[in-house]
Amino acid sequence: MTELIRLTAADLGAKLAAGEISAVEAAQAHLDRIAEVDGSLNAFLATDAEASLAAARSIDERRAAGEELGELAGVPVAIKDILVTTDMPTTAGSRILEGYQSPFDATSVAQARAAGLVNIGKTNMDEFAMGSSNETSAYGAVHNPWNLDRIPGGSGGGSAAAVAAFEAPLAFGSDTGGSIRQPAAFTGSVGFKGTYGSVSRYGAIAMASSLDQIGSCARTVLDTALLQDIISGHDAHDSTSLNHEWPSFAAAAREGASGAPLKGLRVGLVKQLMLDGAQEGAKARFEEAVAMLTAQGAEVVEIDTPHFEYAVAAYYLLHPAEASSNLAKFDSVRYGLRTGQGTVEDVMSATRAAGFGAEVKRRIILGTYALSAGYYDAYYGNAQKVRTLIQRDFAQAFEQVDVIASLTAPTTAWELGKKQDDPMAAYLNDATTIPANMAGIPGLSLPIGTAAEDGMPVGLQLMAPAYEDARLFRTGAAIEALITERDGTPFWASAPALGKATA
Ligand code: GLN
């Protein structure tokens, strides 16, 4: 069984298709692993063995009946608790939704089920996906499997930790300012967020609707591609959903693994993302990766994106502005928690005071202020202008290069508690991931090694123009193959064993 949990989603899918293992065995092995290690990780907010095993059993039955099933049929998937599901509760990491049971599945979840994936549990996250460390979750922090005293990143720390610790081969994430890519980098996993509008947001609890994007997290580039293939496409339930024919991302990743796409590839290094303050060990790994690319015939071009400097400031106005509007629906009447007594307003106010945590309240106050009469132009209006300038910076850059590479985050995962009293320090850590969200372009993070000073994983971020998502899978898989060749083993295989000894 231990061997089973170490299979990638692609390999697990192949063994399931070949009848070497059953979906029930796959689900059971991962449930056992969760039971074994999640006490030390806290990556899951909900599991339901009965529901997961029933779903797995039905896949086995359909296969036995001779039905043609998808490549990942029977593979377990962990679902970030921001996506509503009918088989398990959805809280978005907040008290205000404690015990909430959705009457419908998010579109991306329904697509995963239709492809035969088995929901193995709902993963922990920063409350309403606001945070970079997972410490704002109302249900306790998640621990990084590489070092239990460190954060796993956020907001999707539960998904990233689950994948890195072999609790699931595959997980859903959401990325508004980096919440898939940064936790992936911090846990040595792969994280992908596609072009804005490529994946349906229907049933994803909205935070900042103009930035939110659902995506995938796994241990390999191919596995993230396989999940993206399932969830990318038009959905009439989401007005921002793109009507676009996406090529096969898995085919792109498989092609990339041959290494061919690196020859002649123009790789942009953004001056503004070559952060002076970045951690030395992370920078060293990044420079090594760039040297590997040039050795393969890639051409490195330094590019200038002058407005990235304002990205964090603009994001932390746009985000709270949109989030404060989106969160108005938690009014004690329609969903979840209700507390207090007296008038409707009294109850609403008592419920929101009790149900929301400090970071959520901070953003509601900030966002409401930024949108208020007399301040709208100065704050929200100007932030929107910065957003346009960042989009233009990218457009210009992509006239010169095919992909942009940077560190996914300026540092590795920090110690639990370290930045909790200093929200600005955590916000600034998002400087590398936010620009892609502001421009709606795709981004991929993959592990390139560990930092010498702390032994924690370092992620490389790749970005491409909108609609060029496949290019990231091709390039990412090529780099991943080089890293595997260098280390003699896939990066994820070097993750600490965890298990009973460390629990
Ligand atoms: N860390 C960022 C924030 O707190 C990003 C969150 C996200 O992508 N969901 O807003």
Short mmCIF file of C-alpha atoms and ligand atoms in Angstrom, two decimals:
data_model
loop_
_atom_site.label_atom_id
_atom_site.label_comp_id
_atom_site.label_asym_id
_atom_site.label_seq_id
_atom_site.Cartn_x
_atom_site.Cartn_y
_atom_site.Cartn_z
CA MET A 1 0.00 0.00 0.00
CA THR A 2 2.79 2.44 0.76
CA GLU A 3 3.95 1.97 -2.83
CA LEU A 4 0.49 2.76 -4.09
CA ILE A 5 0.36 6.20 -2.49
CA ARG A 6 3.69 7.11 -4.06
CA LEU A 7 2.37 6.64 -7.59
CA THR A 8 1.74 9.73 -9.66
CA ALA A 9 -1.84 10.28 -10.82
CA ALA A 10 -0.84 9.27 -14.36
CA ASP A 11 0.76 6.00 -13.19
CA LEU A 12 -2.08 5.27 -10.81
CA GLY A 13 -4.56 5.83 -13.65
CA ALA A 14 -2.62 3.42 -15.87
CA LYS A 15 -2.59 0.71 -13.20
CA LEU A 16 -6.30 1.18 -12.62
CA ALA A 17 -6.98 0.92 -16.35
CA ALA A 18 -4.88 -2.23 -16.55
CA GLY A 19 -6.85 -3.76 -13.71
CA GLU A 20 -3.74 -4.12 -11.54
CA ILE A 21 -5.42 -2.27 -8.72
CA SER A 22 -8.99 -1.22 -8.00
CA ALA A 23 -10.34 2.26 -7.33
CA VAL A 24 -11.45 1.03 -3.90
CA GLU A 25 -7.87 -0.03 -3.09
CA ALA A 26 -6.57 3.34 -4.28
CA ALA A 27 -9.09 5.25 -2.18
CA GLN A 28 -8.48 3.07 0.87
CA ALA A 29 -4.70 3.46 0.65
CA HIS A 30 -5.02 7.25 0.59
CA LEU A 31 -7.60 7.27 3.40
CA ASP A 32 -5.17 5.16 5.45
CA ARG A 33 -2.38 7.60 4.71
CA ILE A 34 -4.58 10.52 5.78
CA ALA A 35 -5.39 8.68 9.01
CA GLU A 36 -1.69 8.06 9.53
CA VAL A 37 -0.22 11.52 8.94
CA ASP A 38 -2.94 14.15 8.95
CA GLY A 39 -2.81 14.45 12.70
CA SER A 40 0.55 16.16 12.21
CA LEU A 41 -0.37 18.07 9.03
CA ASN A 42 -4.02 19.21 9.42
CA ALA A 43 -4.33 19.32 5.63
CA PHE A 44 -7.91 18.04 5.58
CA LEU A 45 -11.03 19.73 6.93
CA ALA A 46 -13.35 16.91 5.95
CA THR A 47 -13.10 13.33 4.84
CA ASP A 48 -15.89 10.81 4.44
CA ALA A 49 -14.55 7.33 3.94
CA GLU A 50 -17.97 5.96 3.11
CA ALA A 51 -18.61 8.54 0.40
CA SER A 52 -15.12 8.16 -1.12
CA LEU A 53 -15.29 4.38 -1.11
CA ALA A 54 -18.78 4.39 -2.60
CA ALA A 55 -17.57 6.62 -5.44
CA ALA A 56 -14.57 4.34 -5.96
CA ARG A 57 -16.77 1.26 -5.95
CA SER A 58 -18.97 2.67 -8.67
CA ILE A 59 -15.90 3.30 -10.85
CA ASP A 60 -14.80 -0.30 -10.34
CA GLU A 61 -18.27 -1.50 -11.28
CA ARG A 62 -18.40 0.60 -14.41
CA ARG A 63 -14.98 -0.65 -15.44
CA ALA A 64 -16.01 -4.23 -14.77
CA ALA A 65 -19.06 -3.66 -16.99
CA GLY A 66 -16.71 -2.76 -19.83
CA GLU A 67 -17.37 0.99 -19.88
CA GLU A 68 -14.69 3.18 -21.50
CA LEU A 69 -13.37 5.38 -18.69
CA GLY A 70 -11.05 8.38 -18.68
CA GLU A 71 -7.31 8.23 -18.00
CA LEU A 72 -7.73 9.22 -14.36
CA ALA A 73 -10.82 7.16 -13.56
CA GLY A 74 -10.52 5.87 -10.02
CA VAL A 75 -7.72 8.26 -9.02
CA PRO A 76 -8.34 10.11 -5.72
CA VAL A 77 -8.40 13.90 -5.76
CA ALA A 78 -8.35 16.27 -2.79
CA ILE A 79 -10.60 19.30 -3.14
CA LYS A 80 -9.81 22.72 -1.75
CA ASP A 81 -12.61 23.70 0.58
CA ILE A 82 -13.44 26.74 -1.53
CA LEU A 83 -15.23 24.48 -4.04
CA VAL A 84 -18.72 23.38 -3.07
CA THR A 85 -19.40 19.64 -3.08
CA THR A 86 -22.53 17.61 -2.45
CA ASP A 87 -20.79 14.74 -0.68
CA MET A 88 -18.91 16.68 1.98
CA PRO A 89 -19.37 20.02 3.77
CA THR A 90 -17.76 23.23 2.47
CA THR A 91 -16.44 25.89 4.83
CA ALA A 92 -13.85 27.90 2.87
CA GLY A 93 -11.84 27.71 6.09
CA SER A 94 -14.34 29.98 7.87
CA ARG A 95 -16.47 29.63 10.99
CA ILE A 96 -19.26 31.45 9.22
CA LEU A 97 -19.77 28.41 6.98
CA GLU A 98 -19.14 25.75 9.61
CA GLY A 99 -21.12 22.64 8.68
CA TYR A 100 -22.46 24.19 5.46
CA GLN A 101 -23.64 21.55 3.02
CA SER A 102 -23.98 22.60 -0.61
CA PRO A 103 -26.92 21.31 -2.63
CA PHE A 104 -24.80 21.22 -5.79
CA ASP A 105 -21.28 20.50 -7.02
CA ALA A 106 -19.01 23.21 -8.42
CA THR A 107 -18.68 22.75 -12.18
CA SER A 108 -14.99 21.76 -11.90
CA VAL A 109 -15.88 19.19 -9.23
CA ALA A 110 -18.67 17.80 -11.41
CA GLN A 111 -16.22 17.57 -14.31
CA ALA A 112 -13.74 15.69 -12.12
CA ARG A 113 -16.45 13.27 -11.01
CA ALA A 114 -17.57 12.74 -14.60
CA ALA A 115 -13.96 11.85 -15.45
CA GLY A 116 -14.05 9.25 -12.68
CA LEU A 117 -11.92 11.05 -10.08
CA VAL A 118 -12.78 10.18 -6.49
CA ASN A 119 -13.17 12.97 -3.91
CA ILE A 120 -10.88 11.90 -1.06
CA GLY A 121 -11.50 14.95 1.15
CA LYS A 122 -11.78 18.71 1.45
CA THR A 123 -8.55 20.54 2.12
CA ASN A 124 -7.71 23.21 4.65
CA MET A 125 -7.07 26.75 3.46
CA ASP A 126 -6.70 30.31 4.64
CA GLU A 127 -10.11 31.70 5.53
CA PHE A 128 -11.87 32.58 2.26
CA ALA A 129 -8.48 32.10 0.58
CA MET A 130 -7.11 35.26 2.18
CA GLY A 131 -3.56 34.61 3.19
CA SER A 132 -0.20 33.24 2.17
CA SER A 133 0.49 30.86 5.03
CA ASN A 134 -2.71 28.95 5.80
CA GLU A 135 -2.63 30.40 9.30
CA THR A 136 -5.83 32.40 8.81
CA SER A 137 -7.88 29.19 8.60
CA ALA A 138 -10.49 29.06 11.36
CA TYR A 139 -9.64 25.37 11.71
CA GLY A 140 -5.98 25.66 12.56
CA ALA A 141 -2.81 26.01 10.55
CA VAL A 142 -1.51 23.39 8.14
CA HIS A 143 2.02 22.09 8.71
CA ASN A 144 4.54 21.74 5.93
CA PRO A 145 5.43 18.08 5.34
CA TRP A 146 9.07 19.11 4.69
CA ASN A 147 9.32 20.63 8.15
CA LEU A 148 6.37 20.49 10.50
CA ASP A 149 7.39 23.74 12.18
CA ARG A 150 6.93 25.64 8.93
CA ILE A 151 3.92 26.93 7.02
CA PRO A 152 2.89 25.13 3.83
CA GLY A 153 2.10 28.43 2.08
CA GLY A 154 -1.36 29.70 1.32
CA SER A 155 -4.06 29.97 0.72
CA GLY A 156 -4.07 26.45 -0.68
CA GLY A 157 -1.68 24.99 1.89
CA GLY A 158 -3.92 22.01 2.58
CA SER A 159 -4.00 20.91 -1.05
CA ALA A 160 -0.25 21.38 -1.51
CA ALA A 161 0.63 19.61 1.76
CA ALA A 162 -1.74 16.73 0.97
CA VAL A 163 -0.09 16.16 -2.39
CA ALA A 164 3.46 16.48 -1.04
CA ALA A 165 2.73 14.10 1.85
CA PHE A 166 1.15 11.43 -0.39
CA GLU A 167 -2.32 11.89 1.08
CA ALA A 168 -3.59 12.45 -2.47
CA PRO A 169 -1.88 12.35 -5.86
CA LEU A 170 -3.88 15.30 -7.12
CA ALA A 171 -5.63 18.33 -5.67
CA PHE A 172 -7.75 21.29 -6.62
CA GLY A 173 -6.63 24.79 -5.81
CA SER A 174 -7.73 28.35 -6.43
CA ASP A 175 -5.38 31.16 -7.34
CA THR A 176 -6.30 34.81 -6.91
CA GLY A 177 -2.86 36.15 -6.12
CA GLY A 178 -0.74 33.01 -5.97
CA SER A 179 -2.66 30.56 -3.81
CA ILE A 180 -1.89 27.56 -6.00
CA ARG A 181 1.63 28.45 -7.11
CA GLN A 182 3.11 29.66 -3.80
CA PRO A 183 2.01 26.66 -1.68
CA ALA A 184 3.18 24.36 -4.47
CA ALA A 185 6.59 26.04 -4.33
CA PHE A 186 6.70 25.83 -0.52
CA THR A 187 5.91 22.11 -0.44
CA GLY A 188 7.93 20.96 -3.45
CA SER A 189 4.77 20.33 -5.49
CA VAL A 190 3.68 21.51 -8.93
CA GLY A 191 0.92 24.11 -9.16
CA PHE A 192 -0.86 25.53 -12.16
CA LYS A 193 -3.35 28.31 -12.71
CA GLY A 194 -4.60 28.81 -16.23
CA THR A 195 -5.56 31.80 -18.30
CA TYR A 196 -8.32 33.75 -16.55
CA GLY A 197 -11.63 32.20 -17.63
CA SER A 198 -10.18 28.86 -18.71
CA VAL A 199 -11.75 26.96 -15.80
CA SER A 200 -15.28 27.53 -14.54
CA ARG A 201 -15.62 29.45 -11.29
CA TYR A 202 -19.21 28.27 -10.79
CA GLY A 203 -19.41 26.81 -7.31
CA ALA A 204 -16.07 28.28 -6.27
CA ILE A 205 -16.78 30.59 -3.36
CA ALA A 206 -15.97 33.97 -4.84
CA MET A 207 -13.26 36.12 -3.34
CA ALA A 208 -12.01 38.61 -5.94
CA SER A 209 -13.96 37.61 -9.02
CA SER A 210 -11.81 39.43 -11.56
CA LEU A 211 -8.72 37.55 -10.32
CA ASP A 212 -9.97 34.17 -9.04
CA GLN A 213 -9.06 31.10 -11.04
CA ILE A 214 -9.47 27.41 -10.21
CA GLY A 215 -6.50 25.18 -10.99
CA SER A 216 -4.52 22.13 -10.02
CA CYS A 217 -1.76 20.90 -7.76
CA ALA A 218 0.11 17.59 -8.05
CA ARG A 219 3.58 16.10 -7.75
CA THR A 220 4.35 16.28 -11.48
CA VAL A 221 3.74 18.65 -14.37
CA LEU A 222 1.96 15.88 -16.30
CA ASP A 223 -0.48 15.29 -13.44
CA THR A 224 -1.45 18.96 -13.24
CA ALA A 225 -1.91 18.89 -17.03
CA LEU A 226 -4.19 15.86 -16.79
CA LEU A 227 -6.43 17.62 -14.26
CA GLN A 228 -6.44 20.85 -16.28
CA ASP A 229 -7.54 18.87 -19.33
CA ILE A 230 -10.57 17.73 -17.38
CA ILE A 231 -11.60 21.10 -15.98
CA SER A 232 -10.74 23.56 -18.78
CA GLY A 233 -13.54 24.64 -21.05
CA HIS A 234 -16.62 26.78 -21.36
CA ASP A 235 -19.35 26.82 -18.72
CA ALA A 236 -22.58 28.73 -19.32
CA HIS A 237 -22.92 29.14 -15.53
CA ASP A 238 -19.87 31.41 -15.37
CA SER A 239 -20.16 34.62 -17.37
CA THR A 240 -16.37 35.05 -17.42
CA SER A 241 -15.80 31.55 -18.80
CA LEU A 242 -13.90 31.52 -22.07
CA ASN A 243 -15.25 29.89 -25.17
CA HIS A 244 -12.00 28.46 -26.40
CA GLU A 245 -10.84 25.11 -27.72
CA TRP A 246 -7.93 24.12 -25.48
CA PRO A 247 -5.32 21.75 -26.84
CA SER A 248 -4.41 18.67 -24.80
CA PHE A 249 -2.22 19.87 -21.94
CA ALA A 250 -1.18 16.30 -21.15
CA ALA A 251 0.07 15.89 -24.72
CA ALA A 252 2.05 19.13 -24.29
CA ALA A 253 3.57 17.88 -21.03
CA ARG A 254 4.49 14.52 -22.56
CA GLU A 255 6.07 16.25 -25.51
CA GLY A 256 7.95 18.57 -23.15
CA ALA A 257 9.42 15.71 -21.18
CA SER A 258 11.53 14.92 -24.26
CA GLY A 259 13.43 18.16 -23.59
CA ALA A 260 13.09 19.36 -27.17
CA PRO A 261 11.12 22.56 -26.49
CA LEU A 262 14.01 24.28 -24.70
CA LYS A 263 16.16 24.74 -27.79
CA GLY A 264 15.71 28.27 -29.05
CA LEU A 265 13.09 29.06 -26.40
CA ARG A 266 13.26 32.72 -25.43
CA VAL A 267 13.09 32.95 -21.65
CA GLY A 268 12.49 36.36 -20.11
CA LEU A 269 13.97 37.28 -16.76
CA VAL A 270 12.07 40.20 -15.30
CA LYS A 271 14.32 42.79 -13.76
CA GLN A 272 11.61 43.71 -11.25
CA LEU A 273 11.20 40.09 -10.14
CA MET A 274 14.90 39.45 -9.58
CA LEU A 275 14.35 40.56 -6.03
CA ASP A 276 17.34 41.90 -4.19
CA GLY A 277 15.80 40.83 -0.93
CA ALA A 278 15.19 37.26 -2.04
CA GLN A 279 16.59 34.45 0.07
CA GLU A 280 20.12 33.50 -0.96
CA GLY A 281 19.53 29.76 -1.22
CA ALA A 282 16.43 30.30 -3.34
CA LYS A 283 18.27 32.68 -5.64
CA ALA A 284 21.12 30.19 -6.03
CA ARG A 285 18.68 27.48 -7.12
CA PHE A 286 17.03 29.85 -9.57
CA GLU A 287 20.35 30.81 -11.14
CA GLU A 288 21.24 27.15 -11.47
CA ALA A 289 17.94 26.47 -13.22
CA VAL A 290 18.54 29.34 -15.64
CA ALA A 291 22.00 27.98 -16.39
CA MET A 292 20.43 24.59 -17.11
CA LEU A 293 18.08 26.24 -19.58
CA THR A 294 20.84 28.04 -21.43
CA ALA A 295 22.86 24.83 -21.55
CA GLN A 296 19.91 23.31 -23.39
CA GLY A 297 19.93 26.07 -26.00
CA ALA A 298 17.38 28.45 -24.49
CA GLU A 299 18.00 32.13 -24.97
CA VAL A 300 17.79 34.27 -21.86
CA VAL A 301 16.55 37.83 -22.29
CA GLU A 302 16.36 40.42 -19.54
CA ILE A 303 13.08 42.30 -19.66
CA ASP A 304 11.80 45.41 -18.00
CA THR A 305 8.29 45.64 -16.56
CA PRO A 306 8.37 48.97 -14.72
CA HIS A 307 4.85 48.78 -13.28
CA PHE A 308 5.28 45.47 -11.45
CA GLU A 309 6.58 47.57 -8.61
CA TYR A 310 3.00 48.70 -7.89
CA ALA A 311 1.41 45.28 -8.32
CA VAL A 312 1.22 44.36 -4.62
CA ALA A 313 -0.22 47.75 -3.63
CA ALA A 314 -2.80 47.66 -6.42
CA TYR A 315 -3.72 44.04 -5.73
CA TYR A 316 -4.29 44.73 -2.05
CA LEU A 317 -6.82 47.41 -3.02
CA LEU A 318 -8.60 45.53 -5.80
CA HIS A 319 -8.71 42.31 -3.85
CA PRO A 320 -10.29 43.69 -0.67
CA ALA A 321 -12.68 45.84 -2.75
CA GLU A 322 -14.02 42.83 -4.61
CA ALA A 323 -13.87 40.54 -1.59
CA SER A 324 -15.81 42.95 0.63
CA SER A 325 -18.60 42.97 -1.95
CA ASN A 326 -18.55 39.21 -2.43
CA LEU A 327 -18.63 38.53 1.31
CA ALA A 328 -21.73 40.69 1.81
CA LYS A 329 -23.79 37.60 1.08
CA PHE A 330 -22.80 36.07 4.41
CA ASP A 331 -25.58 37.92 6.14
CA SER A 332 -26.72 35.31 8.70
CA VAL A 333 -29.86 34.69 6.66
CA ARG A 334 -28.84 32.76 3.60
CA TYR A 335 -25.94 30.58 4.71
CA GLY A 336 -24.25 29.09 7.70
CA LEU A 337 -23.84 30.66 11.10
CA ARG A 338 -26.50 32.76 12.83
CA THR A 339 -25.90 34.24 16.23
CA GLY A 340 -27.08 37.14 18.40
CA GLN A 341 -30.56 38.53 18.88
CA GLY A 342 -32.62 41.64 18.29
CA THR A 343 -33.14 43.32 14.94
CA VAL A 344 -32.00 41.84 11.63
CA GLU A 345 -29.08 44.25 11.70
CA ASP A 346 -28.11 43.21 15.22
CA VAL A 347 -28.11 39.55 14.23
CA MET A 348 -26.21 40.21 11.02
CA SER A 349 -23.59 42.22 12.80
CA ALA A 350 -23.20 39.71 15.65
CA THR A 351 -22.94 36.85 13.16
CA ARG A 352 -20.32 38.54 11.03
CA ALA A 353 -18.36 39.59 14.12
CA ALA A 354 -18.34 36.01 15.40
CA GLY A 355 -18.04 34.23 12.07
CA PHE A 356 -15.21 36.08 10.34
CA GLY A 357 -11.58 35.99 11.42
CA ALA A 358 -9.21 38.97 11.73
CA GLU A 359 -7.75 38.86 8.21
CA VAL A 360 -11.18 38.70 6.59
CA LYS A 361 -12.41 41.61 8.70
CA ARG A 362 -9.30 43.59 7.85
CA ARG A 363 -9.98 43.17 4.14
CA ILE A 364 -13.70 43.92 4.41
CA ILE A 365 -12.90 47.18 6.18
CA LEU A 366 -10.14 48.07 3.71
CA GLY A 367 -12.24 47.16 0.69
CA THR A 368 -15.33 48.98 1.86
CA TYR A 369 -13.23 52.06 2.49
CA ALA A 370 -11.53 51.84 -0.92
CA LEU A 371 -14.94 51.71 -2.60
CA SER A 372 -16.62 54.44 -0.56
CA ALA A 373 -17.85 57.68 -2.10
CA GLY A 374 -15.06 60.20 -2.43
CA TYR A 375 -12.30 57.59 -2.25
CA TYR A 376 -13.27 55.33 -5.10
CA ASP A 377 -11.20 57.12 -7.76
CA ALA A 378 -8.17 57.60 -5.57
CA TYR A 379 -7.98 53.95 -4.55
CA TYR A 380 -10.00 51.49 -6.62
CA GLY A 381 -9.81 53.64 -9.77
CA ASN A 382 -6.06 54.07 -9.56
CA ALA A 383 -5.51 50.41 -8.80
CA GLN A 384 -7.44 49.54 -11.96
CA LYS A 385 -5.13 51.83 -13.92
CA VAL A 386 -2.09 50.08 -12.48
CA ARG A 387 -3.64 46.82 -13.56
CA THR A 388 -3.84 48.05 -17.15
CA LEU A 389 -0.20 49.17 -17.00
CA ILE A 390 0.86 45.74 -15.76
CA GLN A 391 -1.04 44.12 -18.61
CA ARG A 392 0.81 46.39 -21.04
CA ASP A 393 4.15 45.51 -19.45
CA PHE A 394 3.40 41.84 -20.03
CA ALA A 395 2.25 42.46 -23.60
CA GLN A 396 5.50 44.24 -24.37
CA ALA A 397 7.58 41.58 -22.68
CA PHE A 398 5.91 38.80 -24.63
CA GLU A 399 6.88 40.51 -27.87
CA GLN A 400 10.47 39.63 -26.92
CA VAL A 401 10.13 36.30 -25.12
CA ASP A 402 8.10 33.07 -25.17
CA VAL A 403 7.95 32.54 -21.43
CA ILE A 404 8.90 34.52 -18.35
CA ALA A 405 10.74 32.76 -15.52
CA SER A 406 11.13 33.88 -11.92
CA LEU A 407 11.21 32.50 -8.42
CA THR A 408 7.64 31.56 -7.46
CA ALA A 409 8.22 33.28 -4.11
CA PRO A 410 11.14 35.35 -2.84
CA THR A 411 11.67 33.00 0.10
CA THR A 412 11.09 29.42 1.11
CA ALA A 413 8.37 28.52 3.63
CA TRP A 414 8.83 30.43 6.87
CA GLU A 415 8.29 29.24 10.45
CA LEU A 416 4.73 29.02 11.69
CA GLY A 417 3.74 32.21 13.46
CA LYS A 418 6.61 34.28 12.10
CA LYS A 419 4.58 36.75 10.00
CA GLN A 420 1.25 36.43 11.74
CA ASP A 421 1.41 39.83 13.41
CA ASP A 422 2.78 41.51 10.31
CA PRO A 423 0.32 41.21 7.43
CA MET A 424 2.44 43.51 5.25
CA ALA A 425 5.36 41.10 5.36
CA ALA A 426 3.12 38.30 4.13
CA TYR A 427 1.55 40.52 1.44
CA LEU A 428 4.98 41.45 0.08
CA ASN A 429 5.84 37.77 -0.34
CA ASP A 430 3.15 37.69 -3.06
CA ALA A 431 5.07 40.15 -5.28
CA THR A 432 6.14 37.39 -7.67
CA THR A 433 2.78 35.68 -8.11
CA ILE A 434 0.37 38.63 -8.21
CA PRO A 435 1.32 40.08 -11.63
CA ALA A 436 0.01 36.99 -13.47
CA ASN A 437 -3.39 37.36 -11.80
CA MET A 438 -3.52 41.07 -12.57
CA ALA A 439 -3.01 40.30 -16.26
CA GLY A 440 -5.07 37.10 -16.36
CA ILE A 441 -2.19 35.08 -17.80
CA PRO A 442 -1.29 31.47 -16.96
CA GLY A 443 1.38 30.54 -14.41
CA LEU A 444 3.06 27.30 -13.40
CA SER A 445 5.28 26.57 -10.41
CA LEU A 446 7.56 23.55 -10.27
CA PRO A 447 10.23 22.51 -7.77
CA ILE A 448 13.87 23.06 -8.73
CA GLY A 449 15.65 21.94 -5.56
CA THR A 450 15.99 22.92 -1.93
CA ALA A 451 17.60 26.00 -0.40
CA ALA A 452 20.98 25.34 1.23
CA GLU A 453 20.26 27.30 4.41
CA ASP A 454 17.01 25.58 5.42
CA GLY A 455 16.55 22.51 3.22
CA MET A 456 13.13 23.77 2.12
CA PRO A 457 11.86 23.42 -1.47
CA VAL A 458 12.29 26.25 -3.98
CA GLY A 459 9.83 26.79 -6.83
CA LEU A 460 10.41 28.12 -10.31
CA GLN A 461 7.56 30.10 -11.82
CA LEU A 462 6.87 30.16 -15.54
CA MET A 463 4.40 32.56 -17.13
CA ALA A 464 3.13 32.72 -20.72
CA PRO A 465 0.74 34.95 -22.67
CA ALA A 466 -3.01 34.37 -22.24
CA TYR A 467 -4.21 31.26 -24.09
CA GLU A 468 -0.67 29.84 -24.25
CA ASP A 469 -1.23 27.53 -21.29
CA ALA A 470 0.07 24.51 -23.23
CA ARG A 471 3.43 26.24 -23.62
CA LEU A 472 3.84 26.19 -19.84
CA PHE A 473 3.18 22.46 -19.64
CA ARG A 474 5.64 21.82 -22.46
CA THR A 475 8.36 23.99 -20.94
CA GLY A 476 7.64 22.93 -17.36
CA ALA A 477 7.85 19.24 -18.19
CA ALA A 478 11.15 19.83 -19.98
CA ILE A 479 12.63 21.56 -16.93
CA GLU A 480 11.20 18.91 -14.61
CA ALA A 481 12.94 16.21 -16.68
CA LEU A 482 16.25 18.08 -16.35
CA ILE A 483 15.86 18.36 -12.59
CA THR A 484 15.08 14.64 -12.35
CA GLU A 485 18.12 13.87 -14.45
CA ARG A 486 20.32 16.11 -12.28
CA ASP A 487 19.08 14.62 -9.00
CA GLY A 488 18.73 11.05 -10.23
CA THR A 489 15.20 10.95 -8.80
CA PRO A 490 12.00 12.97 -9.23
CA PHE A 491 11.94 15.90 -6.81
CA TRP A 492 8.86 14.66 -4.94
CA ALA A 493 10.55 11.34 -4.18
CA SER A 494 12.93 13.13 -1.80
CA ALA A 495 10.09 14.42 0.41
CA PRO A 496 10.45 13.41 4.07
CA ALA A 497 8.71 10.14 4.84
CA LEU A 498 6.57 11.39 7.76
CA GLY A 499 4.40 8.59 9.08
CA LYS A 500 4.03 7.24 12.56
CA ALA A 501 7.56 8.07 13.68
CA THR A 502 7.06 11.81 13.21
CA ALA A 503 3.37 12.01 14.12
N1 GLN B 1 -1.84 35.61 -0.66
C1 GLN B 1 -2.78 36.27 -1.51
C2 GLN B 1 -3.86 36.89 -0.67
O1 GLN B 1 -3.81 36.78 0.50
C3 GLN B 1 -3.33 35.33 -2.53
C4 GLN B 1 -4.54 34.59 -2.13
C5 GLN B 1 -5.09 33.70 -3.20
O2 GLN B 1 -4.52 33.53 -4.29
N2 GLN B 1 -6.25 33.16 -2.93
O3 GLN B 1 -4.75 37.50 -1.17
#
